[in-house]
XYZ file of C-alpha atoms in Angstrom:
182
model
C 8.001 -17.752 21.040
C 10.163 -16.715 23.782
C 11.005 -18.549 26.922
C 11.993 -15.988 29.658
C 13.587 -16.581 33.188
C 13.122 -13.511 35.405
C 15.439 -13.585 38.303
C 15.625 -11.766 41.602
C 19.512 -11.173 42.143
C 20.330 -10.877 45.767
C 19.746 -13.870 47.665
C 18.642 -15.586 44.515
C 21.913 -15.838 42.376
C 24.379 -13.541 44.128
C 25.562 -12.688 47.494
C 28.156 -10.432 49.128
C 31.629 -12.044 49.408
C 32.197 -9.713 52.591
C 29.236 -11.222 54.469
C 27.680 -7.701 54.728
C 23.561 -7.759 54.216
C 23.758 -5.502 50.930
C 26.179 -5.105 48.131
C 27.665 -1.420 48.360
C 30.729 -1.987 46.252
C 30.546 -3.723 42.597
C 33.174 -6.218 43.580
C 31.690 -7.521 46.630
C 29.495 -9.927 45.059
C 29.680 -13.705 44.092
C 27.525 -16.396 42.876
C 25.496 -18.191 45.345
C 26.233 -22.116 44.987
C 24.144 -23.736 42.600
C 22.999 -20.519 40.729
C 25.573 -20.779 37.862
C 24.350 -24.519 37.090
C 20.800 -23.560 37.526
C 21.272 -20.650 34.880
C 23.055 -23.212 32.522
C 20.204 -25.625 32.803
C 17.702 -22.774 31.541
C 20.213 -21.349 29.211
C 20.275 -25.017 27.512
C 16.554 -25.227 27.362
C 16.422 -21.784 25.327
C 15.279 -19.246 27.963
C 16.432 -15.756 27.805
C 17.438 -14.613 31.478
C 16.779 -11.209 32.847
C 17.666 -9.804 36.310
C 15.162 -7.969 38.170
C 16.228 -6.136 41.525
C 15.323 -3.319 43.556
C 18.365 -1.199 44.863
C 17.012 0.838 47.935
C 20.479 1.591 49.077
C 20.594 4.627 46.249
C 17.502 5.902 47.844
C 18.672 5.186 51.516
C 21.956 7.012 50.718
C 24.119 3.791 51.298
C 25.636 3.959 47.474
C 25.102 6.356 44.653
C 23.325 5.524 41.332
C 26.503 5.036 39.289
C 27.385 2.511 42.110
C 24.120 0.544 41.279
C 25.058 0.718 37.608
C 28.636 -0.414 38.233
C 27.089 -3.441 40.413
C 24.818 -4.526 37.472
C 27.803 -4.188 35.135
C 29.662 -6.664 37.543
C 26.723 -8.930 37.714
C 26.514 -9.274 34.145
C 30.194 -10.134 34.033
C 29.849 -12.763 36.624
C 26.630 -14.284 34.902
C 26.895 -13.948 31.087
C 23.859 -16.128 30.814
C 22.051 -12.648 31.654
C 20.950 -10.526 29.014
C 19.525 -7.549 30.715
C 19.278 -6.326 34.079
C 16.345 -3.863 35.196
C 16.800 -2.046 38.731
C 14.642 0.409 40.621
C 16.745 2.711 42.791
C 14.038 4.365 44.651
C 11.579 3.659 47.290
C 8.501 5.066 45.607
C 8.841 2.968 42.386
C 9.152 5.579 40.008
C 12.231 5.038 38.120
C 13.575 2.027 36.215
C 17.199 1.262 34.589
C 18.047 -1.057 32.202
C 21.873 -2.466 32.127
C 23.029 -4.673 29.379
C 25.823 -5.489 27.355
C 24.738 -3.294 24.730
C 24.830 -0.183 26.918
C 27.584 -0.988 29.509
C 28.428 2.391 31.172
C 25.159 4.053 29.494
C 22.402 2.773 31.308
C 19.149 4.221 29.896
C 16.302 5.701 31.842
C 13.704 3.679 29.943
C 11.334 5.803 27.702
C 8.362 3.642 28.715
C 9.115 4.912 32.404
C 6.077 6.859 32.659
C 3.685 3.940 31.795
C 4.716 1.990 34.994
C 5.933 4.994 36.959
C 5.042 4.267 40.655
C 5.155 0.395 40.143
C 8.779 -0.686 39.667
C 9.567 -1.405 42.905
C 8.842 -5.169 43.971
C 6.169 -6.091 45.353
C 4.607 -4.056 42.438
C 5.247 -5.483 38.841
C 6.367 -2.521 37.152
C 9.923 -3.982 36.428
C 8.602 -7.353 35.026
C 6.033 -5.921 32.969
C 8.567 -3.477 31.425
C 11.027 -6.215 30.674
C 8.226 -8.688 28.980
C 7.105 -5.518 27.008
C 10.897 -5.025 26.160
C 11.344 -8.636 24.957
C 8.143 -8.890 23.193
C 8.581 -5.892 21.129
C 4.941 -5.847 21.091
C 4.604 -8.963 18.946
C 6.623 -11.654 20.090
C 4.593 -13.868 22.249
C 6.072 -15.686 25.270
C 5.798 -19.431 25.534
C 6.903 -19.645 29.288
C 7.698 -17.235 31.679
C 8.884 -18.010 35.387
C 10.152 -15.590 37.965
C 12.555 -16.751 40.578
C 13.174 -15.095 44.149
C 13.973 -15.386 47.580
C 11.668 -13.121 49.305
C 7.777 -12.615 49.690
C 8.087 -9.312 47.750
C 9.501 -11.175 44.832
C 6.537 -13.752 44.827
C 3.969 -10.926 45.056
C 5.518 -9.214 42.110
C 5.589 -12.470 39.939
C 1.818 -12.673 41.116
C 0.826 -8.929 40.503
C 2.337 -9.447 36.812
C 0.683 -12.615 36.441
C 3.800 -14.800 36.097
C 4.579 -18.083 37.708
C 6.861 -17.987 40.684
C 9.473 -20.253 42.244
C 11.456 -20.020 45.335
C 15.345 -19.513 44.638
C 16.364 -22.341 46.892
C 14.314 -24.909 44.977
C 15.337 -23.581 41.622
C 19.209 -23.657 42.738
C 18.928 -27.517 43.244
C 21.303 -29.588 41.171
C 18.296 -32.013 40.398
C 16.970 -31.136 36.953
C 13.442 -31.854 37.972
C 13.672 -28.801 40.201
C 12.895 -26.731 37.094
C 9.265 -27.972 37.298
C 7.073 -25.588 39.220
C 4.161 -25.931 41.647
């Protein structure tokens, strides 16, 4: 049985160092206060942690796809508790990329993309469903699953995927009882 913690990234566990609204350069990111401690609590409790992030800056022309890939690689360095990061670089939700330690520098456009194409961008559930499918390998049951985010589209994506949701500010609280969700 697997315990899965799905995490939005921007505004949930990371922010820009520069104060800009979005990360446009991989090094312009840092952990949000309390996020490392919260990740450590869940890691100690046996959760596997997966990042789920829209990367609309690619579609908006603010950064290239390789910049988004490099950004996720840097995020994995900052947060060693994370196993994978799924990201959607387009506004239509057609594409999903997976970055992990095993494929650093060689992210793969997932082979199952056609199944959820058009539903990857949050608030749609495609990235969440793809991550859970990948973790389950079609057979491993999930004991507990929680999605943590800071925006209404994160909450809607969790609801659309049938997954419990918790707001990031509450999740980052130092009090371990903050793990209990409504």
